[in-house]
mmCIF file of C-alpha atoms in Angstrom:
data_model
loop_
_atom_site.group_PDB
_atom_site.id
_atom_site.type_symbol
_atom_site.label_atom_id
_atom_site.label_comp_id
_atom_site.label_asym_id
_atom_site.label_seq_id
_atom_site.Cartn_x
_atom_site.Cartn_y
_atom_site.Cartn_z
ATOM 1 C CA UNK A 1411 14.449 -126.987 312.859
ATOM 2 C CA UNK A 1412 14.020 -123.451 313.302
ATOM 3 C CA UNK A 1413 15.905 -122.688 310.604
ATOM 4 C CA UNK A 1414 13.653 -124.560 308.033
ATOM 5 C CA UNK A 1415 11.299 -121.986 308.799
ATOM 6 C CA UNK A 1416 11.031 -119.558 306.082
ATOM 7 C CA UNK A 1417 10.677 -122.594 304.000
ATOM 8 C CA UNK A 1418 8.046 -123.905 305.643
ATOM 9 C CA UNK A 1419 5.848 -120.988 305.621
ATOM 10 C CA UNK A 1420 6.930 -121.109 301.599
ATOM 11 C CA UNK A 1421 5.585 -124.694 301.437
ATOM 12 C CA UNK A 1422 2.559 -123.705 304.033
ATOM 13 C CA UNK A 1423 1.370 -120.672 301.333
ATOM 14 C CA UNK A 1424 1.780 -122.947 298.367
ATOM 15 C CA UNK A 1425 -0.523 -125.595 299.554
ATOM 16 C CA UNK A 1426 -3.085 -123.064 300.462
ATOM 17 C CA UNK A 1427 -3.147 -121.652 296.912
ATOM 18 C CA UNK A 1428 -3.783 -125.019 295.888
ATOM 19 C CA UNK A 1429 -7.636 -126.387 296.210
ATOM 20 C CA UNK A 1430 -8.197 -129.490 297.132
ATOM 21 C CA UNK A 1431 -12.109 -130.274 297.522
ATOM 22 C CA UNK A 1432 -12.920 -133.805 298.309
ATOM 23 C CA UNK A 1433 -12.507 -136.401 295.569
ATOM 24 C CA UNK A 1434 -10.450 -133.336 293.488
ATOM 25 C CA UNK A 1435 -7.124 -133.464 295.028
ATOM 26 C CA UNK A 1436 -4.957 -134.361 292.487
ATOM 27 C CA UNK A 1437 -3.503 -131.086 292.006
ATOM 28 C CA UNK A 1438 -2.206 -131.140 295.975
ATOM 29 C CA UNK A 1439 -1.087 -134.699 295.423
ATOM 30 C CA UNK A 1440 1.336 -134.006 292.408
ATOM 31 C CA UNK A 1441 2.311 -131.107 294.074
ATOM 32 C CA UNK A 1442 3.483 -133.033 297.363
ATOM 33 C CA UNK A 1443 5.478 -135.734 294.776
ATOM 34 C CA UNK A 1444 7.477 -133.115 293.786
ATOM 35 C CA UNK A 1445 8.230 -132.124 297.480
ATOM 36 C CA UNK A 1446 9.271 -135.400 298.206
ATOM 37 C CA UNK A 1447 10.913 -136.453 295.022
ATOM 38 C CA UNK A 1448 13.044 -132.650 295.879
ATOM 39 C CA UNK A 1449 13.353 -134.217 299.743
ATOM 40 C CA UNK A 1450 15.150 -137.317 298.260
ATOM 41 C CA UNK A 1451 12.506 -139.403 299.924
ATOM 42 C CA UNK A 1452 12.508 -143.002 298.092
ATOM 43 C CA UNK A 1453 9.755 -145.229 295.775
ATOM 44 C CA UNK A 1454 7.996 -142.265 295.600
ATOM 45 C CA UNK A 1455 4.219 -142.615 293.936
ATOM 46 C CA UNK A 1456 1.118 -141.761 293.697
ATOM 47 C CA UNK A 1457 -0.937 -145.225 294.016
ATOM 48 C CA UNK A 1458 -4.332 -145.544 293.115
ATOM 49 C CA UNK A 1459 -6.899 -143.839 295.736
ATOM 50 C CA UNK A 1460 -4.514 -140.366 294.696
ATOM 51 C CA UNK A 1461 -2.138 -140.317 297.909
ATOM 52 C CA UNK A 1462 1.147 -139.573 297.723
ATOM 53 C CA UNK A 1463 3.743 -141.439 299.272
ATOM 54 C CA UNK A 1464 7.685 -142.296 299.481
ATOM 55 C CA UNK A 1465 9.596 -143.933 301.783
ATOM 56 C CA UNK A 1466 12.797 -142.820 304.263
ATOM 57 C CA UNK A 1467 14.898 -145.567 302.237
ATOM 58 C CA UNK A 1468 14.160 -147.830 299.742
ATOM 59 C CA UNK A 1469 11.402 -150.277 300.881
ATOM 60 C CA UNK A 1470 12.286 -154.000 301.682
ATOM 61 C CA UNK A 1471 9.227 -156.276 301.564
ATOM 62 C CA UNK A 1472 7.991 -157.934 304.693
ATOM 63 C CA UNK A 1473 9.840 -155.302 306.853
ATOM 64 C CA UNK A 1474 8.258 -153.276 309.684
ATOM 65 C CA UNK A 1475 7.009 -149.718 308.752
ATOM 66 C CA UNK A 1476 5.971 -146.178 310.873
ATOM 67 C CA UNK A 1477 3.532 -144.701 308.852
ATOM 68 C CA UNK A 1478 3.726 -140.819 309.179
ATOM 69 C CA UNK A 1479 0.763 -139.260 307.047
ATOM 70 C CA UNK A 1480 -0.844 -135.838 306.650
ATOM 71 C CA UNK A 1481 -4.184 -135.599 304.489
ATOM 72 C CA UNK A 1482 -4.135 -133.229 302.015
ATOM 73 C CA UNK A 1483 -8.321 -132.858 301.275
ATOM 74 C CA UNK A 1484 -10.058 -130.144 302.914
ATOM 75 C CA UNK A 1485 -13.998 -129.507 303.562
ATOM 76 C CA UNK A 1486 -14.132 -126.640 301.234
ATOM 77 C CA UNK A 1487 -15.600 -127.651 297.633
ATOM 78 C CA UNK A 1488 -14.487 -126.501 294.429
ATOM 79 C CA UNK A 1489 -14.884 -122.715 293.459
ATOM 80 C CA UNK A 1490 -14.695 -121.083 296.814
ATOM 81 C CA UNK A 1491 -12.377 -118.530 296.835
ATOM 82 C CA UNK A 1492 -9.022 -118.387 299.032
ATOM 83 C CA UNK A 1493 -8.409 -115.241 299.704
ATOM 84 C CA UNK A 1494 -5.754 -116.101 301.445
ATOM 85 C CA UNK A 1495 -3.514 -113.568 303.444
ATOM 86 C CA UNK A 1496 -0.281 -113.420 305.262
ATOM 87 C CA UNK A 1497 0.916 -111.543 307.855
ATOM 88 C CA UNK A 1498 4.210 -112.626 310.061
ATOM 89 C CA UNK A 1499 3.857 -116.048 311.273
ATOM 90 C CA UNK A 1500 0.156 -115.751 310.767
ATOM 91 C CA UNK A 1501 -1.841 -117.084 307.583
ATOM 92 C CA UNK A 1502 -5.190 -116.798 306.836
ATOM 93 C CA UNK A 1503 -7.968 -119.083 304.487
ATOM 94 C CA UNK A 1504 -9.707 -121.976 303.699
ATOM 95 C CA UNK A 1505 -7.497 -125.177 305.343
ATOM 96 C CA UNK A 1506 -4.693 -122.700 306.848
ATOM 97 C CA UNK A 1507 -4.674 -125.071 309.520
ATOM 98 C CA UNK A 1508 -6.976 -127.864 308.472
ATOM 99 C CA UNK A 1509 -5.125 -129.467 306.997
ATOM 100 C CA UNK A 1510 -1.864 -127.278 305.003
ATOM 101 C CA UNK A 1511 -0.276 -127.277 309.110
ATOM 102 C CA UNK A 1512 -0.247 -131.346 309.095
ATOM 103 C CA UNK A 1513 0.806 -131.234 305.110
ATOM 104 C CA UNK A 1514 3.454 -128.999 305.979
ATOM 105 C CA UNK A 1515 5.118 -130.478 308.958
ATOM 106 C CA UNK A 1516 4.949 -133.988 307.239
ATOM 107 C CA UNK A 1517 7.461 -132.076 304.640
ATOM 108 C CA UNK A 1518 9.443 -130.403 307.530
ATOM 109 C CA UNK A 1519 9.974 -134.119 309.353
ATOM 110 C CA UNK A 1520 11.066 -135.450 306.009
ATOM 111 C CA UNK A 1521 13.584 -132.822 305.271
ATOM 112 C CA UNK A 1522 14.908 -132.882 308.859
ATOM 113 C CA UNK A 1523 15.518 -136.235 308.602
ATOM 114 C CA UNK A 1524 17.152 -136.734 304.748
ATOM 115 C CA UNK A 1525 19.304 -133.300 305.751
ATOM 116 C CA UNK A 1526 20.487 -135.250 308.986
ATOM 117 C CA UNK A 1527 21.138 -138.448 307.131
ATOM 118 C CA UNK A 1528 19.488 -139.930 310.172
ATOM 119 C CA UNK A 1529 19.472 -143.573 310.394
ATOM 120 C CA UNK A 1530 16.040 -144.752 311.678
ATOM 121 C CA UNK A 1531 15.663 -148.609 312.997
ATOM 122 C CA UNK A 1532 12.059 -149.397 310.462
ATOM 123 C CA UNK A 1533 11.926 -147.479 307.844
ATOM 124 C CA UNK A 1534 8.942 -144.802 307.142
ATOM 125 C CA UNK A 1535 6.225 -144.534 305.063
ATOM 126 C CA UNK A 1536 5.154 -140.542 304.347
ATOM 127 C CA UNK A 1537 2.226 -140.309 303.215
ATOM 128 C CA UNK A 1538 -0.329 -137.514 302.255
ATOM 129 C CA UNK A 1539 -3.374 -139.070 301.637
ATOM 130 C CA UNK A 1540 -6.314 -138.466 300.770
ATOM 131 C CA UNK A 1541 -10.320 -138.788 301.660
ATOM 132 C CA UNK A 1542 -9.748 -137.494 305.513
ATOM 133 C CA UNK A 1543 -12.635 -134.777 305.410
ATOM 134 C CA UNK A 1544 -16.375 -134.592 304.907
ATOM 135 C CA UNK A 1545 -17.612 -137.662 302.405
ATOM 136 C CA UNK A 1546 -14.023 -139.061 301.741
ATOM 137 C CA UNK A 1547 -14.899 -141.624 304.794
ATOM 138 C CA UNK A 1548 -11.082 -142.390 304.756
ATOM 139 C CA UNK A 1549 -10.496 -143.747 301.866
ATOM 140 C CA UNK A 1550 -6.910 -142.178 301.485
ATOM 141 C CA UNK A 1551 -5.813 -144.241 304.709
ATOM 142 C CA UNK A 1552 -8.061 -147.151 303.672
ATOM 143 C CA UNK A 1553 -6.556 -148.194 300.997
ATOM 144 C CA UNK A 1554 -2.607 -147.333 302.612
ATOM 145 C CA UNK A 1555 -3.770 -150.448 305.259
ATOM 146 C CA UNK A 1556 -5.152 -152.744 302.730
ATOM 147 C CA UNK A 1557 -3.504 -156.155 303.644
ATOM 148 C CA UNK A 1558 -3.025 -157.077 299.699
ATOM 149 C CA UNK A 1559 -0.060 -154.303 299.830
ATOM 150 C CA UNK A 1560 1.899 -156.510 302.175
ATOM 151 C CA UNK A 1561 2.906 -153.477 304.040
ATOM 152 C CA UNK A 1562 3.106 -154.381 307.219
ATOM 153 C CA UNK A 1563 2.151 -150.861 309.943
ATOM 154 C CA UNK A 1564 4.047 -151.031 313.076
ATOM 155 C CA UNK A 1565 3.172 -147.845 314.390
ATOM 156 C CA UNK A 1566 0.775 -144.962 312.927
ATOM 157 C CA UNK A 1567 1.116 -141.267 313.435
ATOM 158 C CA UNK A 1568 -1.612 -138.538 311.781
ATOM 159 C CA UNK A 1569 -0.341 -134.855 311.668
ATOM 160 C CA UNK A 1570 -3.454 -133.159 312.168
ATOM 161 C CA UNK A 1571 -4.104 -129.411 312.477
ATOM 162 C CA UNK A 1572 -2.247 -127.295 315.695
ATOM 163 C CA UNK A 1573 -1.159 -127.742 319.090
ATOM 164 C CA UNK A 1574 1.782 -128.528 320.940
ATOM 165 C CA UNK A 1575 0.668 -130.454 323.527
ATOM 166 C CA UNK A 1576 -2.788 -132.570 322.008
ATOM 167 C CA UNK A 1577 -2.482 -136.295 320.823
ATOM 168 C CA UNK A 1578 -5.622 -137.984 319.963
ATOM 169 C CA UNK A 1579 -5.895 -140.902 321.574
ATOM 170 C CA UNK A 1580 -9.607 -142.075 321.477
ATOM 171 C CA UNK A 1581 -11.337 -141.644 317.891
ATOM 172 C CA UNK A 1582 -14.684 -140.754 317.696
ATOM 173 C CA UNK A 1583 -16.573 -143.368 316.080
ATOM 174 C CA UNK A 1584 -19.355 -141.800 313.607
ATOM 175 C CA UNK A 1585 -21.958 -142.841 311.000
ATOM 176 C CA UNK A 1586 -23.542 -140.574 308.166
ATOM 177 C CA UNK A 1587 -26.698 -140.894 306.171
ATOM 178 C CA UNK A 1588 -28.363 -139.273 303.360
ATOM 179 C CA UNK A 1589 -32.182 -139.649 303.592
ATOM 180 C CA UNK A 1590 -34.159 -138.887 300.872
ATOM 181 C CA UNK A 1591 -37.924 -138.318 301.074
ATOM 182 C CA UNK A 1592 -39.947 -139.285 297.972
ATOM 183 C CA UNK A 1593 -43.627 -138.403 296.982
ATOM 184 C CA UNK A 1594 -45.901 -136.937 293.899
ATOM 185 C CA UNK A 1595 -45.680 -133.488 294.799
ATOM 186 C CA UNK A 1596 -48.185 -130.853 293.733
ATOM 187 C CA UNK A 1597 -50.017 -127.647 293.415
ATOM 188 C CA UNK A 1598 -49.510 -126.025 296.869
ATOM 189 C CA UNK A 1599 -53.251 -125.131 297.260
ATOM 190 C CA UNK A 1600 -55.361 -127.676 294.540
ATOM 191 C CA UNK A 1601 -52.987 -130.718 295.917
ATOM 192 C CA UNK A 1602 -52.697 -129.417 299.782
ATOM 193 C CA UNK A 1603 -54.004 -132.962 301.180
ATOM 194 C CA UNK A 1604 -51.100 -134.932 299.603
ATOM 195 C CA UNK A 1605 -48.077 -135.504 301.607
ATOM 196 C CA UNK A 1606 -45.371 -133.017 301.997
ATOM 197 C CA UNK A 1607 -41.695 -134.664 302.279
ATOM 198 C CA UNK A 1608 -40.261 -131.359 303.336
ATOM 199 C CA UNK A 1609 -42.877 -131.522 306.261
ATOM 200 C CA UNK A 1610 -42.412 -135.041 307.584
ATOM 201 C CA UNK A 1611 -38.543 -134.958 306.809
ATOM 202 C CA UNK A 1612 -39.145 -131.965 309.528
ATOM 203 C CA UNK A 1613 -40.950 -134.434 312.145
ATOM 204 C CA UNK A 1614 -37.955 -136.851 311.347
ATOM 205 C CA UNK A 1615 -36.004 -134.647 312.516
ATOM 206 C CA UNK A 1616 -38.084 -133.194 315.453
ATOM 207 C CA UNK A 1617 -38.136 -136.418 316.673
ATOM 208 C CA UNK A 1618 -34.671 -137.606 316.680
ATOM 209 C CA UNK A 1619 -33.387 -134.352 318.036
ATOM 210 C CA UNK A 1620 -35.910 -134.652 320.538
ATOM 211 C CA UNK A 1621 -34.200 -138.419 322.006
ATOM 212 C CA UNK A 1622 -32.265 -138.036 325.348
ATOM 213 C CA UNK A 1623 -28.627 -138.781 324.394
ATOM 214 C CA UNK A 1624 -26.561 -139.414 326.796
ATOM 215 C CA UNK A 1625 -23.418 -137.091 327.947
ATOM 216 C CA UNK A 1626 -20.791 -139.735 328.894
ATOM 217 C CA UNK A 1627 -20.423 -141.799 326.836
ATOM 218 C CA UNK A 1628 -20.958 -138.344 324.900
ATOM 219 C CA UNK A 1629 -23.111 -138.495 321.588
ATOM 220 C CA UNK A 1630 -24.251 -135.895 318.896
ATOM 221 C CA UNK A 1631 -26.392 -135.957 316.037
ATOM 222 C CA UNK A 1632 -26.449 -132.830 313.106
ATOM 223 C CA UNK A 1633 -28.240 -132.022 310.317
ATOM 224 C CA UNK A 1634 -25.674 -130.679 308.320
ATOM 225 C CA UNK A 1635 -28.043 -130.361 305.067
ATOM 226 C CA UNK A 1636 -31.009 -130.037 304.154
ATOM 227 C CA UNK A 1637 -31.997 -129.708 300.377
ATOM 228 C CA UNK A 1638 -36.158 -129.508 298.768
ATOM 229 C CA UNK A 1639 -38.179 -128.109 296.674
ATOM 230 C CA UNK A 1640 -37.915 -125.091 294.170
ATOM 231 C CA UNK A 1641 -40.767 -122.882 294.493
ATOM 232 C CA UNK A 1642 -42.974 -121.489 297.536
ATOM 233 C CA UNK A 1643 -46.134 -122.865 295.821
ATOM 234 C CA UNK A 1644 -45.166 -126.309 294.937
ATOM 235 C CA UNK A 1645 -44.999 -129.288 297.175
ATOM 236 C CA UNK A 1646 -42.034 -130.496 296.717
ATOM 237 C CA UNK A 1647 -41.294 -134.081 295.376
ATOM 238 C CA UNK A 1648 -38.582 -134.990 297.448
ATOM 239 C CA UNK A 1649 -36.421 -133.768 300.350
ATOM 240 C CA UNK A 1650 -33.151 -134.893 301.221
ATOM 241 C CA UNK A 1651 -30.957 -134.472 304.545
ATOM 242 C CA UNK A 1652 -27.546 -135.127 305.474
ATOM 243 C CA UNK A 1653 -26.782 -136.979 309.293
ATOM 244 C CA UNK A 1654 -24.129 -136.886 311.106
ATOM 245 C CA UNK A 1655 -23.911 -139.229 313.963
ATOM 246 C CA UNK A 1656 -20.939 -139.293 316.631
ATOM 247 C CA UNK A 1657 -19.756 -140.974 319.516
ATOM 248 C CA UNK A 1658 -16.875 -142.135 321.640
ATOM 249 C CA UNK A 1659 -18.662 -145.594 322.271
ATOM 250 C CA UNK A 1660 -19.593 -147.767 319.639
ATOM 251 C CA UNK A 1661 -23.043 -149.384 321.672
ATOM 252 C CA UNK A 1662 -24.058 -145.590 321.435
ATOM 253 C CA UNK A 1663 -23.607 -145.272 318.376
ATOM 254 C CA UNK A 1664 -25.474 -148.000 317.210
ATOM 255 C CA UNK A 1665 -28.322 -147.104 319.255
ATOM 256 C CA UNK A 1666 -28.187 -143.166 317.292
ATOM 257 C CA UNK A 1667 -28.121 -145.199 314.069
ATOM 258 C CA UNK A 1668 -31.244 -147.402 315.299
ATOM 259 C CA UNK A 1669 -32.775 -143.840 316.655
ATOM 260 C CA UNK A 1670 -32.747 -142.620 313.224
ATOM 261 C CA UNK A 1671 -34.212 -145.093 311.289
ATOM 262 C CA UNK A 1672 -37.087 -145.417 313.676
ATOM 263 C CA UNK A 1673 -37.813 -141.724 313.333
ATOM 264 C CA UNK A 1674 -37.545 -141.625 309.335
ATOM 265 C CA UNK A 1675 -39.934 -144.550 309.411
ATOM 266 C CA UNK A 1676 -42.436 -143.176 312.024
ATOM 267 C CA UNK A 1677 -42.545 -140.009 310.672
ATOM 268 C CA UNK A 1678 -43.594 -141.722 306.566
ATOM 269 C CA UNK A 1679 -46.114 -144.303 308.213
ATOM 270 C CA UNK A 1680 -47.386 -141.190 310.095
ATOM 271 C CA UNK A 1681 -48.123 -139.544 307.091
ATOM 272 C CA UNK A 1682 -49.224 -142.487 304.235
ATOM 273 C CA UNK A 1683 -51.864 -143.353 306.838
ATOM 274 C CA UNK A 1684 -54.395 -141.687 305.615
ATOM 275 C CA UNK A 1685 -53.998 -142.428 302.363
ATOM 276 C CA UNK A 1686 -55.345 -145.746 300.503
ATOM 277 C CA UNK A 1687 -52.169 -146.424 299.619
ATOM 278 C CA UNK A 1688 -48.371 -145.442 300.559
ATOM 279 C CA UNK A 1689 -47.508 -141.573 298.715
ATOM 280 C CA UNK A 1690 -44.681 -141.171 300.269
ATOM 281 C CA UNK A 1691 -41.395 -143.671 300.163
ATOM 282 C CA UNK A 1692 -38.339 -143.454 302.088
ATOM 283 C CA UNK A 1693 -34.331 -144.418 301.265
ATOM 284 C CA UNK A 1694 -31.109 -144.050 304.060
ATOM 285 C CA UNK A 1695 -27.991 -144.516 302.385
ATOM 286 C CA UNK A 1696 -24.986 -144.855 304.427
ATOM 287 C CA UNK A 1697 -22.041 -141.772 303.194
ATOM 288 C CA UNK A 1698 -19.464 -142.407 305.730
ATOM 289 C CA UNK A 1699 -18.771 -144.873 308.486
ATOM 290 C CA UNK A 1700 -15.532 -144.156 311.036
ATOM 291 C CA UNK A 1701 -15.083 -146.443 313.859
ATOM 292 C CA UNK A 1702 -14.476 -146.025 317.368
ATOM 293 C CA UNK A 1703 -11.631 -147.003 319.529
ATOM 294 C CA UNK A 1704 -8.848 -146.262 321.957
ATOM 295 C CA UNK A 1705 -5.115 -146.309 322.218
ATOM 296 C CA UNK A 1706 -4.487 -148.221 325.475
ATOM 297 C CA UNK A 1707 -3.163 -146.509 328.494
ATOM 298 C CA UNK A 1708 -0.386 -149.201 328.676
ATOM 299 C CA UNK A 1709 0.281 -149.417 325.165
ATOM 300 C CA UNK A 1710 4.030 -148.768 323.953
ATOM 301 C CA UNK A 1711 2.900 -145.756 321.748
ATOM 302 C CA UNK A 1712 1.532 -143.938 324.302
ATOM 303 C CA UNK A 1713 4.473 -144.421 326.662
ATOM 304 C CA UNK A 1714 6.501 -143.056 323.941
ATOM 305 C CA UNK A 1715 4.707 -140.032 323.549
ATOM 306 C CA UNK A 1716 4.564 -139.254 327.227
ATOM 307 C CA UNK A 1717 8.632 -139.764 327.868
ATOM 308 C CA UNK A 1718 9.156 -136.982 324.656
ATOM 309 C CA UNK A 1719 6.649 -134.754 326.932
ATOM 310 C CA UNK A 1720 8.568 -135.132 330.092
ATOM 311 C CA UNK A 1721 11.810 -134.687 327.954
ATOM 312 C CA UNK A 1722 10.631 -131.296 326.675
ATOM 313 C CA UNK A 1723 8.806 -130.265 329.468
ATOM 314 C CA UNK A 1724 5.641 -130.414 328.320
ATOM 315 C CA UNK A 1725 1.888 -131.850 329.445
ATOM 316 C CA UNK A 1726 0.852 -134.685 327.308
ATOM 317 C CA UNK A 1727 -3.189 -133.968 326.620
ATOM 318 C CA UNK A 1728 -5.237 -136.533 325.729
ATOM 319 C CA UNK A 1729 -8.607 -136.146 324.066
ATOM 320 C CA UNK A 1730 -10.898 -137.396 321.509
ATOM 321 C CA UNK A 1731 -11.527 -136.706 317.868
ATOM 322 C CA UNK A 1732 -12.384 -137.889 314.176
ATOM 323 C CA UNK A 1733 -8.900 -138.400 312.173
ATOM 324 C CA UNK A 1734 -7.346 -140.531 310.276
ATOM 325 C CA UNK A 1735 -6.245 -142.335 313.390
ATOM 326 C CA UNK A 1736 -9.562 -144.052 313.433
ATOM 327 C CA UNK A 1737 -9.086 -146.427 311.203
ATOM 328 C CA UNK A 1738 -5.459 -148.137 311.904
ATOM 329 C CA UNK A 1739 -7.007 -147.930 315.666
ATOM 330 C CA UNK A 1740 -9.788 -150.263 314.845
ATOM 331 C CA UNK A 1741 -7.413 -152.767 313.297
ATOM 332 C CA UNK A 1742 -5.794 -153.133 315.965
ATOM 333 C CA UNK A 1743 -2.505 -150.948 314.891
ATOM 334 C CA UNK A 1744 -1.242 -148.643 317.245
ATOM 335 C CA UNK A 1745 -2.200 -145.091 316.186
ATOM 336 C CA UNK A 1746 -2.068 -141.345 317.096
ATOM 337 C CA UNK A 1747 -3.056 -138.284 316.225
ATOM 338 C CA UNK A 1748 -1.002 -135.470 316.853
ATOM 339 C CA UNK A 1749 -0.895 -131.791 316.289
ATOM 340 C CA UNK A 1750 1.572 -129.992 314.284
ATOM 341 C CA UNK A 1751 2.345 -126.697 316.790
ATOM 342 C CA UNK A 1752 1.677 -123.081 316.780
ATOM 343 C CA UNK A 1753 -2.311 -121.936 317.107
ATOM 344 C CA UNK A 1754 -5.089 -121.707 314.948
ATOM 345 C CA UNK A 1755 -8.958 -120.511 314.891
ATOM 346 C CA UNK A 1756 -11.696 -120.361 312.688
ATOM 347 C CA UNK A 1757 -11.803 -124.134 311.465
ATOM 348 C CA UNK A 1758 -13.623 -125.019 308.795
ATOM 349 C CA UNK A 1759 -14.349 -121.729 307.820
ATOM 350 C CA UNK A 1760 -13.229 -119.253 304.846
ATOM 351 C CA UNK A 1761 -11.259 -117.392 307.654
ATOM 352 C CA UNK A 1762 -9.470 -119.917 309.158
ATOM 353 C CA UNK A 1763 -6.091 -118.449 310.520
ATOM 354 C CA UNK A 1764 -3.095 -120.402 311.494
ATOM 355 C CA UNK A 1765 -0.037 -119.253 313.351
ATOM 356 C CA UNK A 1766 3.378 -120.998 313.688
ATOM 357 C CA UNK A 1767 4.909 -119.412 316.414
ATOM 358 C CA UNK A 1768 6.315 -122.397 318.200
ATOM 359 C CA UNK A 1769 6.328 -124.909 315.701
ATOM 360 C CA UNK A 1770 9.210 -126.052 316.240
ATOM 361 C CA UNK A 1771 8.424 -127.889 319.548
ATOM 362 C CA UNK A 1772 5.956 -129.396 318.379
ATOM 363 C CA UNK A 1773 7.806 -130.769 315.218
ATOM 364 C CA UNK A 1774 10.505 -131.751 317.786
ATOM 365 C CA UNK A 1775 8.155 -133.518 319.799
ATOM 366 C CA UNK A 1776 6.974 -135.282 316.124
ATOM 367 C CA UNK A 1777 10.506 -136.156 315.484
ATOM 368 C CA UNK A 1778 10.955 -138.012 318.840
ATOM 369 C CA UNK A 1779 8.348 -139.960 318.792
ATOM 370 C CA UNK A 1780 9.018 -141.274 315.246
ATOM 371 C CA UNK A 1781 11.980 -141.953 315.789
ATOM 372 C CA UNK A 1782 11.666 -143.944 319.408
ATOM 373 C CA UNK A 1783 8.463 -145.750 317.400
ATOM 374 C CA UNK A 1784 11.223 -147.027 314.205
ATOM 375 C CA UNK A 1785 13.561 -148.277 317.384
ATOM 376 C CA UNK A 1786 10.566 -150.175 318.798
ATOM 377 C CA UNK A 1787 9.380 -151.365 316.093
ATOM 378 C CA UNK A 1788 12.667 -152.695 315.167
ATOM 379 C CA UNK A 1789 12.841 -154.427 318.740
ATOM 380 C CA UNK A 1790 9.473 -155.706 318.734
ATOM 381 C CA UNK A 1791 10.643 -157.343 315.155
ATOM 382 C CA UNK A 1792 13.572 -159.197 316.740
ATOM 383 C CA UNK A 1793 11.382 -161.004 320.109
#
């Protein structure tokens, strides 16, 4: 595959230059129909949640499928600038790595494969959806699982950022909320004694920061926004934050969910009180739910991916994170998340850097276990 790799860096540049904010990446999506359409990938499309897809070979209904999918959203909303910058084997900007790497060795799988004329046992599904990051709450791989499509998901693989050696195994279950803190605002000195939702949003917080949450099964909360008022001597009439609640068990994460809820209504009792009737009014609305689960330690996927590790010499290292893996987990599909080589830093950030020295191996490794995955899947079919 190595010598793909001027193109890849081509195709890696191109999708950097080409911003796609959540719920806005149409733009990436055509872009990546063209790739494959070029790729001579088959029943190529864009469906209707905006992800592009094709298939291997032309699709026969009913028959098993590997799914093989790379979002194409990144955290970064619309207007920031890219700045983007190249040097060697070394790019740097907004989704270098998060996701362009993925994007990019999706292509690099596909073209291995049509310039091979490699004959898999299922056929694959490429697919680079949409709705991965930040408020998109999956949508892109949502709607690729929907049972009214008939498609029937053998085997799911996410390309996801760098690394040689990673493969997600365990997603991290998470729920996010956006509270929003109502009341009649007011004259910061004349209307002083009426309640202040900046203020109690603040003991809200305070409080559920202030819960002892537990280290194994690890779980997190964040603020990741906060948002009131307009001048230093109003009270506001609202305040809104953003939650973010994670963890690896799903019991936990219940409990943060229950944790928060109990805060945000402690904290407005606390402060309509003294009043003769409630000021201040309270709304959660749910932004985002991913659900936790685990690939089994027997399960055929994972045996897959740790024979290609012994085969190229290499440490298969499990661990835990939020992907797109999450979802076909939960159903009970056997999923993975796996990184798409070379290193990276910086993620999430307007100087996020990505390097692809030794890429290959870790598109190698990709290739491997798609292709053992189509031969199981196959197998499993005939039992």
């Amino acid at each position: 595959m190595h010598l793909q790799e001027p193109r890849l860096r081509q195709w890696h540049r191109a999708l950097m230059e080409i911003p796609a904010p959540p719920f806005s990446e149409e733009a990436r999506a055509r872009w990546m129909l063209e790739r494959m359409r070029e790729l001579g990938l088959a029943a190529t499309s864009i469906d209707r949640e905006g992800n592009a897809i094709g298939y291997l070979r032309e699709p026969v209904a009913g028959e098993p499928l590997v799914l093989l999918s790379a979002h194409i959203d990144t955290v970064f909303p619309a207007g920031t600038p890219l700045n983007i910058t190249e040097e060697d084997a070394l790019l740097t900007g907004p989704g270098a790595c998060d996701n362009a790497a993925g994007v990019t060795a999706l292509l690099a799988i596909a073209a291995a494969l049509r310039h091979a004329n490699v004959e898999t046992g299922a056929n694959i599904l490429f697919a680079a959806n949409v709705g991965e990051e930040a408020e998109g709450n999956l949508r892109g791989m949502r709607y690729l699982l929907l049972p009214a499509h008939g498609r029937r998901i053998a085997f799911a693989v996410a390309l996801e950022g760098s690394g040689n050696e990673t493969v997600v195994t365990r997603a991290l279950g998470s729920r996010r909320f956006r509270v929003t803190l109502q009341g009649p605002g007011g004259h910061a000195w004349s209307d002083a004694s009426l309640p202040n939702p900046a203020a109690v949003m603040a003991q809200a917080i305070t409080t559920l920061y202030a819960c002892d949450w537990p280290a194994y099964p690890r779980t997190t909360i964040n603020v990741g926004a906060l948002e009131s008022g307009g001048s230093v001597t109003a009270i506001p009439e609202s305040a809104t934050a953003l939650f973010d609640l994670r963890s690896v068990d799903a019991t936990e994460l219940l409990r943060a969910e229950v944790a928060l809820f109990r805060a945000v209504e402690d904290a407005v009792i606390a402060a309509n009180v003294k009043y003769d009737k409630p000021l201040l009014r309270s709304t959660i609305e749910s932004i985002g739910e991913r659900p936790a689960a685990e690939l089994a330690d027997d399960s055929p996927l994972l045996a897959i991916v740790r024979s290609v590790d012994r085969h190229l010499a290499m440490r298969t290292s499990e661990c835990t994170a939020s992907t797109d893996a999450n979802l076909p987990l939960s159903l009970g599909v056997q999923a993975i998340a796996i990184g798409a080589g070379g290193r990276s830093g910086g993620i999430h950030t307007t100087h996020e850097w990505y390097d692809a020295t030794g890429r290959e191996l870790a598109l190698r490794r990709v290739l491997l276990v798609l292709l053992d995955c189509c031969d199981l899947a196959v197998e499993a079919e005939a039992l």
